[in-house]
Coordinates of C-alpha atoms and ligand atoms in Angstrom, one line a residue:
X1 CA 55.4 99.3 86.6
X2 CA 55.3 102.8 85.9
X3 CA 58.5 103.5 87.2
X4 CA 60.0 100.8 85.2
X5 CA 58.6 102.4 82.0
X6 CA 59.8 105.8 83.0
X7 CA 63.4 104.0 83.3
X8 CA 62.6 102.4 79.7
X9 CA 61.9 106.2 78.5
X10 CA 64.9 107.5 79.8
X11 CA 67.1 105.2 78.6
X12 CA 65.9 105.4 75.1
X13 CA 65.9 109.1 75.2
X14 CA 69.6 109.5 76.0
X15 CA 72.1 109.4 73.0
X16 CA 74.0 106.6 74.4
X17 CA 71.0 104.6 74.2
X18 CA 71.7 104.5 70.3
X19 CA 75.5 102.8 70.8
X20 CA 76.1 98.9 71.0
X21 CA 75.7 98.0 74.3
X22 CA 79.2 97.2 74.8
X23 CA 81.0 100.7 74.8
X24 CA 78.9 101.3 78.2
X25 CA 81.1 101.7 81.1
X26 CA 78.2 100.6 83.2
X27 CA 79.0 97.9 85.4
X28 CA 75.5 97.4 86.2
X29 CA 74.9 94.9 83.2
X30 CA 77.0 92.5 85.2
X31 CA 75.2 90.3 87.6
X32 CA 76.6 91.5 91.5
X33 CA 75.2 90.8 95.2
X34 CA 75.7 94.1 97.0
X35 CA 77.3 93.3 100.0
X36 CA 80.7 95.1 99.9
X37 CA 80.6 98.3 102.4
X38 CA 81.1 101.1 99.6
X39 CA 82.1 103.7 99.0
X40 CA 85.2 103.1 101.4
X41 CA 86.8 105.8 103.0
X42 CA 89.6 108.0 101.3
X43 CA 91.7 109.4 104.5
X44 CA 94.3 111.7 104.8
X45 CA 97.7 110.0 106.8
X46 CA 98.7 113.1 108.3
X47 CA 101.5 111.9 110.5
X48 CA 102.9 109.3 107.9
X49 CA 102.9 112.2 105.4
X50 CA 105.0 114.0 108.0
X51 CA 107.6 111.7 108.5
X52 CA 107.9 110.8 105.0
X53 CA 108.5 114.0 103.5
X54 CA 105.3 113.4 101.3
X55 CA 101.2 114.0 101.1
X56 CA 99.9 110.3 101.5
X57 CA 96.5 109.2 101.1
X58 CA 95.2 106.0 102.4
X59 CA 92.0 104.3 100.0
X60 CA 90.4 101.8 103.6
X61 CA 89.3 98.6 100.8
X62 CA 90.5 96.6 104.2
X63 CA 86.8 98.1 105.3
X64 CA 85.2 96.8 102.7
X65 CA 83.3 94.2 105.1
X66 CA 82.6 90.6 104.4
X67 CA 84.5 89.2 107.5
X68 CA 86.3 91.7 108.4
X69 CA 86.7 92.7 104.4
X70 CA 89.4 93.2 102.2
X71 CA 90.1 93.2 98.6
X72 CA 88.5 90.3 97.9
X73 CA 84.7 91.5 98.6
X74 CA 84.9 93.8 95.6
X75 CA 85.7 91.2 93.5
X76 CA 83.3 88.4 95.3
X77 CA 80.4 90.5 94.8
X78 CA 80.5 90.0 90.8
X79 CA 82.0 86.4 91.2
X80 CA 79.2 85.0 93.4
X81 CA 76.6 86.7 91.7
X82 CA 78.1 84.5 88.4
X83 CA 77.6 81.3 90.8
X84 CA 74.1 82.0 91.9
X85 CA 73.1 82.9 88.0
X86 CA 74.9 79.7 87.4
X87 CA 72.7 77.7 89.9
X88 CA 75.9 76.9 92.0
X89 CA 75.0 75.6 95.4
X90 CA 79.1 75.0 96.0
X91 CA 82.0 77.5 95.0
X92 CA 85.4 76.2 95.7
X93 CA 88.7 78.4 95.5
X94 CA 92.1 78.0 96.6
X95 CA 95.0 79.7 98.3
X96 CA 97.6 80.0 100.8
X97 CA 96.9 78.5 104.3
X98 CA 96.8 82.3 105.3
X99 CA 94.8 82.8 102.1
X100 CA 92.3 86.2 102.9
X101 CA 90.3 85.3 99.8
X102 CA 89.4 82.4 100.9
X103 CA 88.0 83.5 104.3
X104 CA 85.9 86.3 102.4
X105 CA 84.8 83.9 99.9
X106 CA 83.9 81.3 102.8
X107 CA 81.8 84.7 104.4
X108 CA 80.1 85.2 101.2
X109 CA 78.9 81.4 100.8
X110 CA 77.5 81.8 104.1
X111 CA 75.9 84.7 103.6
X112 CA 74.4 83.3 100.6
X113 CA 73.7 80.2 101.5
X114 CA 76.1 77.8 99.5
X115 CA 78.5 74.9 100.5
X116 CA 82.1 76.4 100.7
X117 CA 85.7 74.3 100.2
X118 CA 89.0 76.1 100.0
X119 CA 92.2 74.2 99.1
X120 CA 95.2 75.3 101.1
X121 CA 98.8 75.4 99.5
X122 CA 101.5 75.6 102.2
X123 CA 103.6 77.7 100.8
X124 CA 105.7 78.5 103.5
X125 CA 106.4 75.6 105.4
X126 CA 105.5 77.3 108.6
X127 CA 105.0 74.6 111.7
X128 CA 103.7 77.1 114.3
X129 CA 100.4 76.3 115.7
X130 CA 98.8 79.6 114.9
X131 CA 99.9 79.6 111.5
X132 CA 98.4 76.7 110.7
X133 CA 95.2 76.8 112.7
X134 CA 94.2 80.3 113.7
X135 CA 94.0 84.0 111.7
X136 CA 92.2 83.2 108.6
X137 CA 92.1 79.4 108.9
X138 CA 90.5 79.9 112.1
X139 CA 87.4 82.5 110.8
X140 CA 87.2 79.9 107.5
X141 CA 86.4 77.5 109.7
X142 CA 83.7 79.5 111.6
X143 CA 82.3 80.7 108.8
X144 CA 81.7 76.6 108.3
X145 CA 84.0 75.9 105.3
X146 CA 85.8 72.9 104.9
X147 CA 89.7 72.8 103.7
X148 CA 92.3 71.0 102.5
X149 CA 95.7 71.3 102.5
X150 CA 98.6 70.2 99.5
X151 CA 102.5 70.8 99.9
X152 CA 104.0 73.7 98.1
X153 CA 104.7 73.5 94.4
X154 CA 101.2 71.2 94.0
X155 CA 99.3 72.0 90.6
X156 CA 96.5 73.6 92.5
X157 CA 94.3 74.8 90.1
X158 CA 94.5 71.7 89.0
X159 CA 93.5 69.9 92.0
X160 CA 90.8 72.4 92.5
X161 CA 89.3 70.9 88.9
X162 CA 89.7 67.0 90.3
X163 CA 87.8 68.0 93.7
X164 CA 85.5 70.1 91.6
X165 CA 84.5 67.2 89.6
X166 CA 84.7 64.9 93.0
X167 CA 81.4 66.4 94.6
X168 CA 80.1 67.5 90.6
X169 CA 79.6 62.9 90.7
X170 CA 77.9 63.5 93.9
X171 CA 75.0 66.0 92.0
X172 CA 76.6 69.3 93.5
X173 CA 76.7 72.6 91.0
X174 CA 80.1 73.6 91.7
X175 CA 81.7 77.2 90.9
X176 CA 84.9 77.3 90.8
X177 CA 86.6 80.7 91.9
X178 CA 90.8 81.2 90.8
X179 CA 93.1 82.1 93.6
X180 CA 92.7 85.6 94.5
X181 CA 89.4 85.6 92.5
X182 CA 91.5 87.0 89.9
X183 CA 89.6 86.7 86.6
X184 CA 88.1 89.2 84.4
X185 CA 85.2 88.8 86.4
X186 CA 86.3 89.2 89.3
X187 CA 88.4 92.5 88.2
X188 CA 85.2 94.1 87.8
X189 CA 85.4 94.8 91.4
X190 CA 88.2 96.8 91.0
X191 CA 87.0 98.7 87.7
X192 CA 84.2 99.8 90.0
X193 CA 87.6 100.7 92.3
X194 CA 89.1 103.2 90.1
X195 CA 85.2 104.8 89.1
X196 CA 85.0 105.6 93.0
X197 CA 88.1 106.6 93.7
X198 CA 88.5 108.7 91.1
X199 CA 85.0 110.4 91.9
X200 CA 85.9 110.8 95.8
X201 CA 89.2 112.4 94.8
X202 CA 87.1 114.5 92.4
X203 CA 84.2 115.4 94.6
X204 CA 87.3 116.8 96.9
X205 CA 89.1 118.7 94.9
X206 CA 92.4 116.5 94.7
X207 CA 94.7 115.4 91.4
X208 CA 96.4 112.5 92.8
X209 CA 99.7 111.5 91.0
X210 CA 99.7 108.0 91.9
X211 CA 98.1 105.3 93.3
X212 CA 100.2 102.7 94.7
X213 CA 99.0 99.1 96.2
X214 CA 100.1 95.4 97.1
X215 CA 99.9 93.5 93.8
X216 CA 99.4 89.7 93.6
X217 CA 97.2 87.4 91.6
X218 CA 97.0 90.3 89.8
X219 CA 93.2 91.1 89.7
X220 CA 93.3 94.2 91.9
X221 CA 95.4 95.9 89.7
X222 CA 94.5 94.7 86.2
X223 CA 90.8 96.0 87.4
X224 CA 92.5 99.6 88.5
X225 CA 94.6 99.8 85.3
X226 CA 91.4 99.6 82.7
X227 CA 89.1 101.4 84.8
X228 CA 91.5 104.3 85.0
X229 CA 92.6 103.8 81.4
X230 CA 88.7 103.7 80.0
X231 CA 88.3 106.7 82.2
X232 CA 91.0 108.5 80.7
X233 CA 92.5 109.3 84.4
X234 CA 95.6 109.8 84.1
X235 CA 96.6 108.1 87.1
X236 CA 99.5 105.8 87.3
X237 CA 99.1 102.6 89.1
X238 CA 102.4 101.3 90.7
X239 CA 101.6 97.7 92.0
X240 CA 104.0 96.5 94.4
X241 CA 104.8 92.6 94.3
X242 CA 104.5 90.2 96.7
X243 CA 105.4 87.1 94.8
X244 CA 106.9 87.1 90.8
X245 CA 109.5 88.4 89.7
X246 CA 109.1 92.0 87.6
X247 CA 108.2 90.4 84.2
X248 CA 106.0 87.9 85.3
X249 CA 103.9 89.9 87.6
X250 CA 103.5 92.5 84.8
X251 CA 102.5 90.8 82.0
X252 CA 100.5 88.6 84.7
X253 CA 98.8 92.0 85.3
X254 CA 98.4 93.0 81.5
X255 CA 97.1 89.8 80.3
X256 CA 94.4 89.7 83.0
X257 CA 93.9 93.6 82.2
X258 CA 93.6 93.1 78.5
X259 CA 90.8 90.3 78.9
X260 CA 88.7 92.5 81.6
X261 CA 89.0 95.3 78.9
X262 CA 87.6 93.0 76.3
X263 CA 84.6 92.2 79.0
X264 CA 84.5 95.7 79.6
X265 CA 83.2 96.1 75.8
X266 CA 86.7 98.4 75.5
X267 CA 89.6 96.3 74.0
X268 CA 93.0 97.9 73.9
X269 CA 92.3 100.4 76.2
X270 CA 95.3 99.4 78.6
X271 CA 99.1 99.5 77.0
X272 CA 101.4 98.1 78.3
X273 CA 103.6 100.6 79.8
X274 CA 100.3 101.2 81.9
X275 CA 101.2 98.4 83.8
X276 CA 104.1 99.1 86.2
X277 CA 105.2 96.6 89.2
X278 CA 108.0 96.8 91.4
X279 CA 109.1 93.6 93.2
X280 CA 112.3 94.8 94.9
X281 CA 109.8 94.4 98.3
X282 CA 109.3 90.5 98.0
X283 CA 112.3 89.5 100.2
X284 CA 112.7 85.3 100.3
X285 CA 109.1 84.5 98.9
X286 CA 105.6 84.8 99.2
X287 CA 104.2 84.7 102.4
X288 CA 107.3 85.3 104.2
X289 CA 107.7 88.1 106.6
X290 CA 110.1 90.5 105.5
X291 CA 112.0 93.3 108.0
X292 CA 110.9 96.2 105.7
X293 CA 107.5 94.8 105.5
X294 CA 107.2 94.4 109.5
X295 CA 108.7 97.9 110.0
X296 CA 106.3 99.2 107.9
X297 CA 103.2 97.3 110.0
X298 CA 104.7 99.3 113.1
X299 CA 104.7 102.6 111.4
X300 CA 101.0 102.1 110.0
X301 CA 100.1 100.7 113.9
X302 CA 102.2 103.3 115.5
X303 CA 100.8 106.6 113.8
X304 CA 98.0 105.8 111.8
X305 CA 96.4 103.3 114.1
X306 CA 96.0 101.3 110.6
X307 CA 96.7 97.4 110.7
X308 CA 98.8 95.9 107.6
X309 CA 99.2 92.2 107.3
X310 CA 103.0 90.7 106.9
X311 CA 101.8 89.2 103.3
X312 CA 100.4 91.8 101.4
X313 CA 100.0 95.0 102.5
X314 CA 103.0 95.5 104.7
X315 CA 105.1 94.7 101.7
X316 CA 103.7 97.3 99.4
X317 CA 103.6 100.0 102.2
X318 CA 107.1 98.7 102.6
X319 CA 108.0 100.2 98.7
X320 CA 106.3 103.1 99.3
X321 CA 107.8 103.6 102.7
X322 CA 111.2 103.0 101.3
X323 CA 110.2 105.1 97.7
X324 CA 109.3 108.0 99.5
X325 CA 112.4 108.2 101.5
X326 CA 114.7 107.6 98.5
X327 CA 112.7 110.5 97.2
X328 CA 111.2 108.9 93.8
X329 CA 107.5 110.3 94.8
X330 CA 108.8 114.1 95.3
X331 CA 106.4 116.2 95.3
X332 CA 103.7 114.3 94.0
X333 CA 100.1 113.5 95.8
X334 CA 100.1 109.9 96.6
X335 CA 97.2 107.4 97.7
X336 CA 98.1 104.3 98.9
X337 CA 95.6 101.4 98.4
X338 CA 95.1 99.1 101.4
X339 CA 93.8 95.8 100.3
X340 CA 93.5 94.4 103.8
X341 CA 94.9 91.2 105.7
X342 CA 94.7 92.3 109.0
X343 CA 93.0 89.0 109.5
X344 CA 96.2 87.1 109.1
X345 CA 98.2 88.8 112.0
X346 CA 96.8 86.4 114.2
X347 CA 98.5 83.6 112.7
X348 CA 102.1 85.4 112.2
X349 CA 102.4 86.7 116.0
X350 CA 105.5 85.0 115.7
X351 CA 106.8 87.5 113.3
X352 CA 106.9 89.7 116.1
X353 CA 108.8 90.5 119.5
X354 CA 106.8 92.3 121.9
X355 CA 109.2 92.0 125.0
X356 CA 109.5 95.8 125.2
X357 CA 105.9 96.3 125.4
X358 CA 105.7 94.3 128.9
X359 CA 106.7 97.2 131.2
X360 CA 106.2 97.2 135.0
X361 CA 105.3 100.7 136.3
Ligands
PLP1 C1 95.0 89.1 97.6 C2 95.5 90.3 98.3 C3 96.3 91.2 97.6 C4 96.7 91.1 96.2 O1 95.6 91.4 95.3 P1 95.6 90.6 93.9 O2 94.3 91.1 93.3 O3 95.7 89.2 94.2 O4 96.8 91.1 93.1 C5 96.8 92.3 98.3 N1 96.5 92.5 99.6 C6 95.8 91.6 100.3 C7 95.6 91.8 101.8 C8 95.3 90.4 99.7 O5 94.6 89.6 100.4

């Protein structure tokens, strides 16, 4: 009790105790479960640096825990702590077969003791027998979700509604989480991102002069673009695509970024040349493995002992690979944000030829 007034005292003794409430940049008035592994490590690639002719830094959010972690834990931990204050005893979400965010979410309803059901889009059309059942599908499962699967092109968030109300009639409390938890909620996660990045990279003496990262649903990035913005950083974010086109991903990126602002308590913080995508890196769509993309999985495996994923993160450290050799980052600092994946590899082993890597001594 007494230390709960002294925290009353402080608080009305500072002079931001006198503004609104909703210029704070304190993320702590938004309900979160504490789960995520933070701060993640910020790690120098040495021998990546070397061979690309540039200082690259590597942000480990594929450490993040949560099922062998990701991107999606930062977001899940203000996302599920909506569903518990909601009295949710079911979230559903939806995604690829290969879909990361639904295996973290599926960890976190486990964790927290709530019914888990993840609709599965196959957007690729893959047959393989891994693809379909092992990787992420395979740790959904063991986590004890249950899934679903619907042919590419199906209006999934609108399925995810129909189901939703489907076990609503049988007296569940459903929450219902968007694909890639990308919301303004759930880019809380990554405003919290950019507050401890940009205090590791302080703490250590280093002016990054971009951050680059595997761009999506969107979320990760929107939440990057208005925590650096309301931080005044200075830090360009260049999101690499794995799916839209240019235009679409970007003003995917600034609408969601605009809203979280809004939720933030700062509106029109973010412009909209803050928001920069590049999508040369997609190659035939989203999901498929590209050369570039596996090249780049080698490189990370080879001499950083770092695993990419053939989805996401291989495809943006496939446009900064390819930037940095074409000599668009000269000179600058770079840190490269890994949003995780590894967890899929399992089900693309096909992706890969190994025959030079059976060797008889
Ligand atoms: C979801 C995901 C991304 C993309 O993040 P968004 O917030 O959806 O843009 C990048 N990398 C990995 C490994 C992911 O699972």
């Amino acid at each position: 009790m007494q230390f709960l007034h002294w925290i009353k005292q402080s608080i009305g003794s500072t002079s931001l105790g006198n503004q609104p409430e909703e210029f704070f940049m304190h993320l702590a008035r938004f309900p979160r479960v504490f789960l995520a592994h933070l701060s993640t490590p910020l790690e120098p690639m040495e021998r990546l640096s070397k061979e690309l002719g540039v200082e690259i830094w590597i942000k480990r959010d594929d450490c993040t825990g949560m099922s062998t972690g990701g991107n999606k834990t930062r977001k899940l931990e203000f996302l599920m702590a909506e569903a518990l204050d909601q009295g949710a005893d079911m979230v559903m979400t939806q995604g690829a077969t290969q879909t990361n965010h639904g295996r973290q979410t599926a960890a976190f309803a486990a964790k927290l003791g709530l019914k888990c059901h993840i609709l599965l889009e196959d957007r690729t059309g893959y047959q393989d027998g891994n693809y379909n059942t092992n990787g992420n599908v395979l740790l959904d499962h063991l986590h004890g979700a249950t899934t679903q699967k619907f042919p590419a092109g199906h209006d999934m968030p609108g399925e995810m509604e129909r189901a939703a109300e489907a076990k609503r009639a049988e007296g569940h409390k459903v929450y219902v989480i968007p694909g890639g938890g990308s919301n303004p909620t759930g880019a809380l996660g990554y405003v919290n991102a950019a507050f401890e990045l940009l205090g590791q990279a302080n703490d250590r003496g280093l002016k990054f002069d971009r951050l680059v990262h595997a761009t999506g649903s969107s979320g990760t990035q929107a939440g990057l673009v208005t925590g650096l913005c309301a931080m005044n950083a200075q830090l360009p974010v260049l999101g690499i695509g794995t799916r839209a086109p240019m235009e679409k991903q970007e003003n995917m990126v600034f609408d969601l970024a605009c809203r979280t602002a809004e939720k933030l308590g700062c509106p029109g913080v973010v412009q909209r040349s803050d928001v920069m995508a590049n999508t040369d890196y997609v190659g035939e769509g989203y999901g498929l493995p590209t050369k570039s993309g596996l090249e780049a999985i080698k490189m990370f495996a080879e001499l950083e002992g770092i695993l990419l994923d053939p989805c996401y993160s291989a495809k943006g450290a496939a446009g900064l690979i390819d930037l940095a050799r074409k000599g668009a980052f000269y000179g600058e600092r770079i840190v490269f944000l890994h949003t995780g994946g590894a967890a899929a590899l399992g089900g693309y082993d096909f992706a890969f030829d190994f025959s030079r890597n059976w060797v008889t001594l």
